[in-house]
XYZ file of C-alpha atoms in Angstrom:
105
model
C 10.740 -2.744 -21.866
C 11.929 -2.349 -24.948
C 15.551 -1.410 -25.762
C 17.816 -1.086 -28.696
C 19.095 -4.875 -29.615
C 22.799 -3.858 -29.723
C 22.400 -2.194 -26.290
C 20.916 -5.555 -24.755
C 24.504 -7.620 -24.783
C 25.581 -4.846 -23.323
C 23.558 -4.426 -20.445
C 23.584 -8.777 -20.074
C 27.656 -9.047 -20.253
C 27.247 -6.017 -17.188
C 24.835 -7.506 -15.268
C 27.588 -10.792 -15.540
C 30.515 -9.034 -14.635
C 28.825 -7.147 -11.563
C 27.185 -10.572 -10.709
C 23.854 -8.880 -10.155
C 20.622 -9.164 -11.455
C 18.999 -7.559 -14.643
C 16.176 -5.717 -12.365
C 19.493 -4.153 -9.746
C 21.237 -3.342 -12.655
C 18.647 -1.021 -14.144
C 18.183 0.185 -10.861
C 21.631 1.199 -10.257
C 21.396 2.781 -13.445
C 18.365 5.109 -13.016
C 20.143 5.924 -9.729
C 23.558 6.426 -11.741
C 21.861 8.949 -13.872
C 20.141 11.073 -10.515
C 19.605 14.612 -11.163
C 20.851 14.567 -14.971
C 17.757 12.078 -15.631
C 15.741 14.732 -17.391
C 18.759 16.024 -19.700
C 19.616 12.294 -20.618
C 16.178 11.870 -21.758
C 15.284 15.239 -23.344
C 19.318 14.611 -25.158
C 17.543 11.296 -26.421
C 14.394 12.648 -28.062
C 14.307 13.257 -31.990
C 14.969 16.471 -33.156
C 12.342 18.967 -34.756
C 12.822 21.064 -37.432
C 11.032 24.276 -36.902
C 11.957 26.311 -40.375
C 8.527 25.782 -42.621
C 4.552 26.051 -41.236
C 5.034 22.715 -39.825
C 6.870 20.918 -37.248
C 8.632 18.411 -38.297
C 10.584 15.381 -36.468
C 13.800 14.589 -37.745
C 14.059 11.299 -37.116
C 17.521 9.327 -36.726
C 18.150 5.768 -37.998
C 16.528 3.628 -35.756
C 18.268 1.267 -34.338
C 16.627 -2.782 -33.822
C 14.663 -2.819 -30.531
C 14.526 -5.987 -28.390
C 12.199 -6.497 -26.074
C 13.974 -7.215 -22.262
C 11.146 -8.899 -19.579
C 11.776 -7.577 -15.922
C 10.353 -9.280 -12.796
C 10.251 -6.204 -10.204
C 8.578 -4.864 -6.948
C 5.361 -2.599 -7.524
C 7.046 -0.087 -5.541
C 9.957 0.153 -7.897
C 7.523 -0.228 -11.006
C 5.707 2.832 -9.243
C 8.961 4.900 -8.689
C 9.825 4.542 -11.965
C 6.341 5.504 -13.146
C 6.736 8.523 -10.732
C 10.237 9.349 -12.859
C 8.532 9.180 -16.068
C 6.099 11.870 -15.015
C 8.556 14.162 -13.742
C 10.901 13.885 -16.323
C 8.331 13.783 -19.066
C 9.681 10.805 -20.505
C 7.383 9.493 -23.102
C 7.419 5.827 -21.549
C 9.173 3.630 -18.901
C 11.307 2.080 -21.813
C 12.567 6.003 -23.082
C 13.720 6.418 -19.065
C 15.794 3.128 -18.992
C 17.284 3.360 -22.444
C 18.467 7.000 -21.352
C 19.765 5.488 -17.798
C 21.124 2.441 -19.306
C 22.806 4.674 -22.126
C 24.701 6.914 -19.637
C 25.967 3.675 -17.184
C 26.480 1.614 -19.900
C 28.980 4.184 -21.568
């Protein structure tokens, strides 16, 4: 998964203080974010600007991305998969950063 390198000390110093693992942290986090999954996500896409013949993205600065390696259950990999597809997230890395984002505040 790939997240945003500033975000990645973060989510290490929380998985330290709560003395859990990486994978339950991002788990609580997904579960954190329940029902406001899809707004956290759709809140994280680009913007479009709509005012010529084209659309166009507005894109923010983007921050460094660093890549984090998880270790989980196929079942949870296949939840999250599920979450992706009903939130129309564009990947499993768009979902986390969102989740991670809002428990991470």
């Amino acid at each position: 998964m790939s997240v945003p390198t500033q975000m990645l000390q973060r989510f290490r110093d929380e998985a330290k203080r709560q003395q859990i693992s990486h994978v339950d942290l991002l788990l609580d986090a997904i579960e954190a974010a329940g029902p406001r999954l899809g707004e956290l996500i759709r809140a994280s896409r680009p913007e479009e600007d709509r005012g010529g013949l084209f659309v166009r993205t507005v894109t923010a600065d983007s921050a460094p991305l660093s890549t984090l390696a998880l270790r989980m259950q196929q079942q949870n990999v296949d939840a999250i998969d599920r979450l992706v597809r009903e939130t129309h997230a564009t990947s499993r890395s768009q979902l986390c950063v969102a989740a991670l984002s809002h428990y991470l505040k």
